[in-house]
XYZ file of C-alpha atoms in Angstrom:
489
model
C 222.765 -74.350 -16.425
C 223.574 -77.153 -18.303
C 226.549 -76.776 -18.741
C 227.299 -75.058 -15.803
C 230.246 -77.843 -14.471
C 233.001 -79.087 -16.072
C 234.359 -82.143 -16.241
C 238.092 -82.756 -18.085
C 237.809 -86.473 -19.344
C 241.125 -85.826 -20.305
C 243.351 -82.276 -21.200
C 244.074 -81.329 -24.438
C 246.484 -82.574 -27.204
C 247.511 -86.383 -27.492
C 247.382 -86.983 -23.431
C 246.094 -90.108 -22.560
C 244.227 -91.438 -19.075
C 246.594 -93.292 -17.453
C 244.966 -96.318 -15.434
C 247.721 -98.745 -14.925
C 249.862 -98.126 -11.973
C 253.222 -100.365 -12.531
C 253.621 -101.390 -9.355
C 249.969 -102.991 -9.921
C 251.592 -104.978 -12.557
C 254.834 -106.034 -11.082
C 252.878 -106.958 -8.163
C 250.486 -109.188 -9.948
C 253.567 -110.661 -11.961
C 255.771 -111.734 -8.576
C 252.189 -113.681 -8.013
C 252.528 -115.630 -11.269
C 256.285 -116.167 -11.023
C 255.899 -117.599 -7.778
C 252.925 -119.537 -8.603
C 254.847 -121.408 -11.903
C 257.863 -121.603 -10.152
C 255.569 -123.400 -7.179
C 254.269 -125.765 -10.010
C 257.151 -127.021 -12.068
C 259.093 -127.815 -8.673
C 256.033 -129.871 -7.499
C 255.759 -131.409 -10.632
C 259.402 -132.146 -11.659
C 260.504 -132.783 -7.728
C 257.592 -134.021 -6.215
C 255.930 -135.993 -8.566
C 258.906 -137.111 -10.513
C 257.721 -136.598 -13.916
C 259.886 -135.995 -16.809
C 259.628 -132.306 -17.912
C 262.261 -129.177 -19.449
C 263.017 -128.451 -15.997
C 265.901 -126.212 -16.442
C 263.988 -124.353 -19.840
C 261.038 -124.049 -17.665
C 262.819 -122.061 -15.069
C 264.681 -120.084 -17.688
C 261.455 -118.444 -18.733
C 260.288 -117.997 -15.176
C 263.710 -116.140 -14.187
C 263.559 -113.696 -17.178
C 260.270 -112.482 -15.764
C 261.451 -112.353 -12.406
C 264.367 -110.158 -13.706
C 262.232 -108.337 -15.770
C 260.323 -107.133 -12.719
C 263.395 -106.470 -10.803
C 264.621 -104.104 -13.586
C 260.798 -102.627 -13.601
C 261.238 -101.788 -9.765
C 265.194 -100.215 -10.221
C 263.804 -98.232 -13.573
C 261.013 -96.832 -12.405
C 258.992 -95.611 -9.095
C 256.410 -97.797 -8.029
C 253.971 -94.885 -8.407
C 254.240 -94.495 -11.725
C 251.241 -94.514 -13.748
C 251.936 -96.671 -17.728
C 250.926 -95.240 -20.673
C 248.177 -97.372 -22.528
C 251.056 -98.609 -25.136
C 253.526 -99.311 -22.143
C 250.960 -101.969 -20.212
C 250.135 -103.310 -23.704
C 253.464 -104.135 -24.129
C 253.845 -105.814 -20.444
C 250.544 -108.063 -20.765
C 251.712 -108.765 -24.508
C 255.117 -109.994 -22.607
C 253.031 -112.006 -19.975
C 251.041 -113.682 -22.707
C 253.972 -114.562 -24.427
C 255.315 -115.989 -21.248
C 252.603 -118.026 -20.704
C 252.726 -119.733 -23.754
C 256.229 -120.841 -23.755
C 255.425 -122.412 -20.692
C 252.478 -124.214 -21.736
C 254.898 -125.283 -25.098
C 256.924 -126.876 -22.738
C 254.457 -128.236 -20.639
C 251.899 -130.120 -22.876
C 249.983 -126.988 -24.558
C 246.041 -126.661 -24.431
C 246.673 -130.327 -22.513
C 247.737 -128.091 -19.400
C 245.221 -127.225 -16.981
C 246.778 -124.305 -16.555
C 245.790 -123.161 -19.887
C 243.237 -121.188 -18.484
C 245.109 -118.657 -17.517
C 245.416 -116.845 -20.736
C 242.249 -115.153 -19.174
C 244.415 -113.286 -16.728
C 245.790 -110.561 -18.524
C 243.300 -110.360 -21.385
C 240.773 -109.050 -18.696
C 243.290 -106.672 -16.939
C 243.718 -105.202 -20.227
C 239.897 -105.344 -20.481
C 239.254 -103.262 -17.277
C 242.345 -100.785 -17.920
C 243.054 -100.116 -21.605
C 240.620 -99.049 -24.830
C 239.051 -101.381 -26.685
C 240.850 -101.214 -28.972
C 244.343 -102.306 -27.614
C 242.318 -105.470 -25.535
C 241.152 -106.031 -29.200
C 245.317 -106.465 -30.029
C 245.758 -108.396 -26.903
C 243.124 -110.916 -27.158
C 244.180 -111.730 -31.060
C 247.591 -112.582 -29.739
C 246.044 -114.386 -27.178
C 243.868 -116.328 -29.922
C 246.977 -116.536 -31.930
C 248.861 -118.197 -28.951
C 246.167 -120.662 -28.309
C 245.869 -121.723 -31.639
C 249.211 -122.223 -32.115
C 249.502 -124.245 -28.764
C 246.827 -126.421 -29.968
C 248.670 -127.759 -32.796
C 252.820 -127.491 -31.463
C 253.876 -128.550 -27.887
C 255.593 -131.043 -26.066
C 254.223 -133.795 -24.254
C 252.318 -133.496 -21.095
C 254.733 -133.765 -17.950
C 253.471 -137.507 -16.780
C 254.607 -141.074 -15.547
C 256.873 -142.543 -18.440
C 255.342 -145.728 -18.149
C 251.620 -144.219 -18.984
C 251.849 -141.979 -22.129
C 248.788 -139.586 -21.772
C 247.125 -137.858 -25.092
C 244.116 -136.372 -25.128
C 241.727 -136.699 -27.929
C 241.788 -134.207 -30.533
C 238.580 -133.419 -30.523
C 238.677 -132.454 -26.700
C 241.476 -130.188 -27.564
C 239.421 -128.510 -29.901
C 236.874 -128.096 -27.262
C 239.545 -126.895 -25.216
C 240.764 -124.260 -27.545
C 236.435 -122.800 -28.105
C 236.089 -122.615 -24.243
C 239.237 -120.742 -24.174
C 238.552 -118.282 -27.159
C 234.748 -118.119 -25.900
C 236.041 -117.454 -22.541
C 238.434 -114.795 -23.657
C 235.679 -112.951 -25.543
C 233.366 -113.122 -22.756
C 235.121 -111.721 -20.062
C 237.091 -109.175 -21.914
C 233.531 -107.961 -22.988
C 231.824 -108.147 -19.595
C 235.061 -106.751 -17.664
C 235.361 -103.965 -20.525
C 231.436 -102.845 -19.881
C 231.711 -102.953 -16.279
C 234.881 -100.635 -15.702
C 233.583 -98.166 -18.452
C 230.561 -97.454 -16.757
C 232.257 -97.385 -13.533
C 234.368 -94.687 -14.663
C 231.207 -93.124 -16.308
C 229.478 -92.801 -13.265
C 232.361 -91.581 -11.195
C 233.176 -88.860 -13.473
C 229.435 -88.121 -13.677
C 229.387 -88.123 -10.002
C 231.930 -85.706 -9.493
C 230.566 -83.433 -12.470
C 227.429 -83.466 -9.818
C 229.220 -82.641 -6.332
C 230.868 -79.855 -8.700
C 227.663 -78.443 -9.800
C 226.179 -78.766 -6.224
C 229.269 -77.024 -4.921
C 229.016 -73.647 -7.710
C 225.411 -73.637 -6.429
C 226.113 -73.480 -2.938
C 228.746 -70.779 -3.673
C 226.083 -68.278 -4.423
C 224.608 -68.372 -1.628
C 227.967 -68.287 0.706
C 227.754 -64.163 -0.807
C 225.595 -63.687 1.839
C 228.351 -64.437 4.384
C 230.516 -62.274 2.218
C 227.285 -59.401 2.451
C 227.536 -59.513 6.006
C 231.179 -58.958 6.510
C 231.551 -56.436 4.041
C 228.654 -54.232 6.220
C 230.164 -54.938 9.147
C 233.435 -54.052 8.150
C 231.960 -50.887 6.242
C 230.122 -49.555 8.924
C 232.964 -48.173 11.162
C 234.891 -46.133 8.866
C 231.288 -44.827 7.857
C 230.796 -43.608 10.811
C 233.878 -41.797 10.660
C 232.891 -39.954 7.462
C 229.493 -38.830 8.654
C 230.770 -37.456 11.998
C 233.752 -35.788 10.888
C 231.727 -34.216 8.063
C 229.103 -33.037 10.510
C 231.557 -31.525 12.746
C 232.732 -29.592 9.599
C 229.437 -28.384 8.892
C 228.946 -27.331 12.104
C 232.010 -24.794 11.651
C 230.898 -23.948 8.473
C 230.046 -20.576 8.359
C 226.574 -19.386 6.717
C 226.609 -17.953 3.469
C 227.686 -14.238 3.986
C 228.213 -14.984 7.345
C 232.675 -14.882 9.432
C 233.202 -17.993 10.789
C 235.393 -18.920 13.738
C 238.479 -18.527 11.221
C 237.779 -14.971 9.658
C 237.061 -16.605 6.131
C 233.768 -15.420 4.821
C 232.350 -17.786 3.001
C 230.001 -15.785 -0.098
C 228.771 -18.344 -2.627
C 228.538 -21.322 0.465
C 230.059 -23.991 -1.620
C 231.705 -25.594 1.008
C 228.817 -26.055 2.897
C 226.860 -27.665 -0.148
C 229.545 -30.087 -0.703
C 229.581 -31.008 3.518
C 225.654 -31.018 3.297
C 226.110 -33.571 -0.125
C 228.920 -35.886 1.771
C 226.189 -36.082 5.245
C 223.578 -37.060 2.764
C 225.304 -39.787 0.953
C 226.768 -40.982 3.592
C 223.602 -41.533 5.434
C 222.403 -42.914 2.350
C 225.005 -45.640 2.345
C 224.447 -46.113 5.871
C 220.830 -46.816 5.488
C 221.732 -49.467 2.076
C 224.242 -51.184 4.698
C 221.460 -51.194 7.465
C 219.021 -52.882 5.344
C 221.958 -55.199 3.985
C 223.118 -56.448 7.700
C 219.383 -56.380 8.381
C 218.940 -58.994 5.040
C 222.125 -61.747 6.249
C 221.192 -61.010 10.261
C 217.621 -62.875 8.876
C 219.648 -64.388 6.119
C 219.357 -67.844 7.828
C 215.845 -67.961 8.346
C 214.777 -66.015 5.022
C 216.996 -68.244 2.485
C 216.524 -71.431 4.323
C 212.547 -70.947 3.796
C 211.126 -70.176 0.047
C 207.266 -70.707 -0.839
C 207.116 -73.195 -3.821
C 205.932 -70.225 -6.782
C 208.741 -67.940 -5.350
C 211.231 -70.827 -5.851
C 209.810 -71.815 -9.140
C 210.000 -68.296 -10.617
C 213.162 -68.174 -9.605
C 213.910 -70.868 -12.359
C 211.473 -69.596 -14.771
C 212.694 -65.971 -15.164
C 216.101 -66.865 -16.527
C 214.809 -68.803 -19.336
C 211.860 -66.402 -20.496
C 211.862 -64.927 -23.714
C 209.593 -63.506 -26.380
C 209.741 -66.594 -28.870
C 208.732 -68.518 -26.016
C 206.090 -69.300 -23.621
C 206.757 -70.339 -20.006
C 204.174 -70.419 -18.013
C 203.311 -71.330 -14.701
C 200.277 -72.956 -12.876
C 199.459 -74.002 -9.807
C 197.003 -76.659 -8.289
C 196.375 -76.845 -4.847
C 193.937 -79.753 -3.756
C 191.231 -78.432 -1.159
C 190.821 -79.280 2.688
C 187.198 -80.677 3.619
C 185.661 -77.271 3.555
C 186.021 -76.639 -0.060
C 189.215 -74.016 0.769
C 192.662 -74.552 -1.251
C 195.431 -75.879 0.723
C 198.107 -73.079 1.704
C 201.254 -73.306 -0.481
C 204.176 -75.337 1.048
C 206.888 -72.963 2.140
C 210.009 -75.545 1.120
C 213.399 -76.088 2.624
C 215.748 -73.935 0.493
C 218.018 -76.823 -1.354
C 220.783 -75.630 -4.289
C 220.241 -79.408 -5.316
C 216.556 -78.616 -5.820
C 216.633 -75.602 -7.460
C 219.681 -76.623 -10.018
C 218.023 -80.028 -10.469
C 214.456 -78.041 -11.873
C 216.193 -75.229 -13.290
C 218.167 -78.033 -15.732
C 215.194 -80.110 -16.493
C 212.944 -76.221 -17.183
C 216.038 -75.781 -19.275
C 216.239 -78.519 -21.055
C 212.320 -78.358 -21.640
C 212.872 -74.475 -23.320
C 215.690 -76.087 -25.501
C 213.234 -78.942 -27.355
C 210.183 -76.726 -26.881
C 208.702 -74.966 -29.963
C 206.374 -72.807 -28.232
C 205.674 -73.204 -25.046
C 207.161 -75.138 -21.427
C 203.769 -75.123 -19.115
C 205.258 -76.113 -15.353
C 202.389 -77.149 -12.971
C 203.007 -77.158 -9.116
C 200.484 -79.575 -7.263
C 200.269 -80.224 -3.621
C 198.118 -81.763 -1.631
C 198.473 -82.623 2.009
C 200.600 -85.705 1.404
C 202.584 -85.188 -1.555
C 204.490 -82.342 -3.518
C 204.926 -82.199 -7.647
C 206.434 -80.157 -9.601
C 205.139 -81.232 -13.412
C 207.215 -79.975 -16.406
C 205.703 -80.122 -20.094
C 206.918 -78.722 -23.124
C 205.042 -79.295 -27.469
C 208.835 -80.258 -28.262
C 209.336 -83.565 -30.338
C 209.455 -85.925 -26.807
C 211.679 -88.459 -25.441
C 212.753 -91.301 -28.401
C 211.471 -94.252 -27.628
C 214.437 -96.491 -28.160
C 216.353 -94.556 -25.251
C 213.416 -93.515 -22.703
C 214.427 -96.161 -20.590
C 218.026 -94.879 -20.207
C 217.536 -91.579 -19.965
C 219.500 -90.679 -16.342
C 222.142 -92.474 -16.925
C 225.493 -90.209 -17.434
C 226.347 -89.846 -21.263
C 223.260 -91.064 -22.830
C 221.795 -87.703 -24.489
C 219.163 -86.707 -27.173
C 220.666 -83.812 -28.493
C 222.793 -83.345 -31.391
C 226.374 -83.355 -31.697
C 226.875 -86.160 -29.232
C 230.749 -86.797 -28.759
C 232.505 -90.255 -28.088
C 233.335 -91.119 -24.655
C 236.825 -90.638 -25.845
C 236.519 -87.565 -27.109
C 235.113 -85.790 -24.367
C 237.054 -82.557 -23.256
C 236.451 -79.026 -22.330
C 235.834 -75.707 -24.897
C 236.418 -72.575 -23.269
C 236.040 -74.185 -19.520
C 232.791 -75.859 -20.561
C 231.623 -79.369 -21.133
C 231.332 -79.703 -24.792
C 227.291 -79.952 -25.813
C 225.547 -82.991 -26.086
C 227.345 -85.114 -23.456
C 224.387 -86.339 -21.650
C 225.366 -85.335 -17.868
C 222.649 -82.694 -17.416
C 219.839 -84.893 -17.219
C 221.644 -87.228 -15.007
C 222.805 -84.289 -12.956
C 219.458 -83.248 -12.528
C 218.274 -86.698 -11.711
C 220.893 -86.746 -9.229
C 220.450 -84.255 -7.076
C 216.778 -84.717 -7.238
C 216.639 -88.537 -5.942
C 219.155 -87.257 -3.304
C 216.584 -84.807 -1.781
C 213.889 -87.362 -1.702
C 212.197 -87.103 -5.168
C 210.791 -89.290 -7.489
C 211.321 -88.743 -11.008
C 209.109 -89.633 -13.876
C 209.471 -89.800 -17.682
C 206.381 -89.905 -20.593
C 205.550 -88.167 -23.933
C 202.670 -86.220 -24.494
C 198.996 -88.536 -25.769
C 198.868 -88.025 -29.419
C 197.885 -86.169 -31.063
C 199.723 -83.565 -29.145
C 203.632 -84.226 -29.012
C 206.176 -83.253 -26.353
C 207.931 -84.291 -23.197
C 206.780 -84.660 -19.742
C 209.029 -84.760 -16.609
C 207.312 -85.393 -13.641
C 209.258 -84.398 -10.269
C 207.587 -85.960 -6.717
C 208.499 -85.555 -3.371
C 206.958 -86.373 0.033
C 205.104 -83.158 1.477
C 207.212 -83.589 4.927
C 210.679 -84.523 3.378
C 211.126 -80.956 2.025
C 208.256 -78.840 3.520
C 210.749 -76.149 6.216
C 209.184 -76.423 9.886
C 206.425 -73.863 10.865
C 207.388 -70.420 12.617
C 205.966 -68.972 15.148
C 204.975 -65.805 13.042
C 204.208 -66.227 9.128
C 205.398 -62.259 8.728
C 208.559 -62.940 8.191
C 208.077 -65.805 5.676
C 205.956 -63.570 3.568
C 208.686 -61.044 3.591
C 211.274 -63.450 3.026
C 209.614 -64.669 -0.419
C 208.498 -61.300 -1.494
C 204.822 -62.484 -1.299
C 201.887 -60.083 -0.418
C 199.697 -63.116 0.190
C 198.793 -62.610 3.955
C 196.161 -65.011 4.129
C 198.662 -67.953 3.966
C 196.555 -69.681 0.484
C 196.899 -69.374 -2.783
C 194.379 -68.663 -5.565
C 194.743 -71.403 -8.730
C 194.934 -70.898 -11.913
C 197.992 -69.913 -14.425
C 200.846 -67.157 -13.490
């Protein structure tokens, strides 16, 4: 059950995610060429100062053209390989700094833009490549700091700025580069964690739902059973009817000594009733279908996740606590709203608890009038402290063989163990059907984990019928009295 989704981080071999769109890129670059372009006219034209006008615009055009070969080359669509975008924001930073050589270096305002494509390489690529970008960055800076020309300004008033402030110029730059690419690194990875974990979810809610469409599938197949059925039995019994008696001439002169024709007639009636009667009671099971699997009594749907995971090295066991009503009687058990979200949610955490347990998972079902629990405990080693407080979050496991983001893939159609997304799947679909999930280890000196799964009685209790008969029936239960006896099962 825990692994019962799977989720393809990426396919096999050396392919890569590809997260950079081009036309993303070219997009963002027509913004910057129009932008510098903007400023060296407005400085040169408008303001008269004394600059490399014509270099300026040199480096501007071959980015322009750049982009305009981009466009022709490729479809806009396309999606960059890591290496390919490295290469592009490598170009831009490169850009960048010949411009700010030319236009007074770490003394240009506009210094501050190095921070532009260090976080879009931050939010897009690995670590590892912003890591290569943000060291040519640095490298840039540094380098600006020491070798440019002067500041564009009025001949008359030479402007310098003191080298100290330039030094201060070039740590908020570096500090700033570090800091963002950091931040905007952290943010998009867990974004992307949590949407893949999100989808891993919907998938496992969607193979749950599955099993119960068969029911649909149940019904047609009777229905569509049932007339050529009929067929069979009637033309059979119109056969037997001619069949002559053993020793006996029938209607065609053929006497008929040893009767084996008969027997075999008599054998097809009688297993064709038989199926009749198994599709009866099946078109009898979907016509009630609705009401029977959207209603389950709270044991019935718990030891429906129990019995998978029982075993003889193992002891699951099951008790129940009902709270009493002012005459001293317990409470009836809640007959629940059938939910695949519910039952996949505790049949993951019951599964995790058998896979840390030594000897025994104990799951304890309380209800009173106002509130539902479900209460699962296991004499495995516990929750580590120094992760307790992430636990739910996609990725973050306690079992061995944990894999890298990175290397996360599918074996055999699976996810591969240790990934971390069946806790949070659990969590998931639990805290979308109203619950409230708690986390704490056993009070020495006893050790072991305990996952504590609330709900509000009325968000999943199933409306009362007008006759409890068929609720019984539905759940298999012979309890007629409506209440349930405490104690262990």
């Amino acid at each position: 059950m825990t692994q019962g989704c799977a989720v393809s981080h990426r396919q096999h071999g050396d392919a890569k995610p590809r997260r950079v769109r081009l036309q993303t890129l070219v997009r963002l670059r027509w913004l910057a060429v129009l932008g510098q372009l903007i400023a060296v006219l407005f400085v040169s034209l408008v303001l008269g100062f004394e600059m490399p006008f014509w270099p300026a615009v040199i480096v501007i055009a071959l980015t322009a053209w750049l982009n305009v070969f981009l466009a022709l080359r490729w479809r806009t669509g396309t999606r960059l390989e890591e290496r390919h975008a490295l290469a592009l924001l490598a170009f831009d930073v490169i850009q960048l700094s010949v411009l700010l050589f030319l236009t007074g270096g770490l003394q240009n305002p506009f210094s501050i833009l190095f921070l532009a494509p260090v976080t879009i390489a931050a939010t897009t690529l690995t670590w590892q490549r912003t890591i290569v970008l943000g060291m040519l960055a640095l490298a840039m800076i540094t380098l600006l700091a020491f070798f440019h020309m002067p500041l564009p300004w009025w001949p008359d008033h030479p402007f310098e700025l003191p080298k100290l402030y330039i030094l201060g110029m070039w740590g908020a730059l570096v500090s700033g580069i570090a800091f963002t690419a950091f931040y905007a690194h952290r943010i998009a990875l867990e974004s992307r964690e949590m949407a893949e974990a999100l989808k891993a979810t919907e998938l496992a809610l969607a193979r749950q739902q599955q099993l119960y469409a068969l029911d649909g599938l149940a019904a047609a197949a009777a229905h569509e059973l049932g007339t050529p059925l009929a067929t069979i039995a009637l033309v059979a019994k119109e056969m037997r009817r001619e069949c002559p008696k053993c020793g006996d001439e029938g209607d065609s002169g053929v006497k008929e000594v040893d009767g084996r024709f008969c027997d075999d007639l008599d054998l097809i009636i009688s297993q064709a009733e038989r199926c009749r009667h198994i599709l009866a009671q099946l078109a009898d099971h979907t016509r009630g279908g609705d009401a029977m699997l959207a209603r389950v009594k709270l044991r019935a749907m718990l030891e429906e996740i129990i019995e998978p995971v029982r075993g003889p090295d193992l002891d699951v066991r099951m008790v129940l606590q009902p709270d009493f009503d002012a005459s001293g009687n317990p409470l009836p058990e809640p007959v629940l709203k059938r939910s695949p979200g519910i039952i996949y949610g505790l049949g993951n955490l019951v599964e995790n608890a058998c896979d840390f347990a030594e000897s025994e998972v104990i799951i304890t079902a309380e209800w009173n009038e106002e509130e539902i629990a479900v209460t699962i405990m296991d004499d495995g080693p516990g929750f580590p402290e120094d992760i307790m407080d992430r636990l739910g979050e996609p990725f973050v496991t306690t079992r061995g063989g944990y894999y890298r983001k990175e290397d996360i893939g599918e074996i055999d159609g699976e996810l591969s163990p240790g990934m971390g997304l069946g806790f949070f799947i659990a969590k998931t679909l639990l805290e979308r059907s109203g619950a409230q999930i708690g986390l704490a280890n056993r009070p020495a000196p006893e050790h072991g984990a305990i996952v504590r799964v609330a709900w509000a009685r009325q968000a999943i209790e199933a409306e009362e019928e007008a006759s409890g008969s068929s609720v019984t029936q539905a759940n298999g239960d012979g309890d007629t009295d409506g209440q349930t006896k405490p104690g262990a099962v």
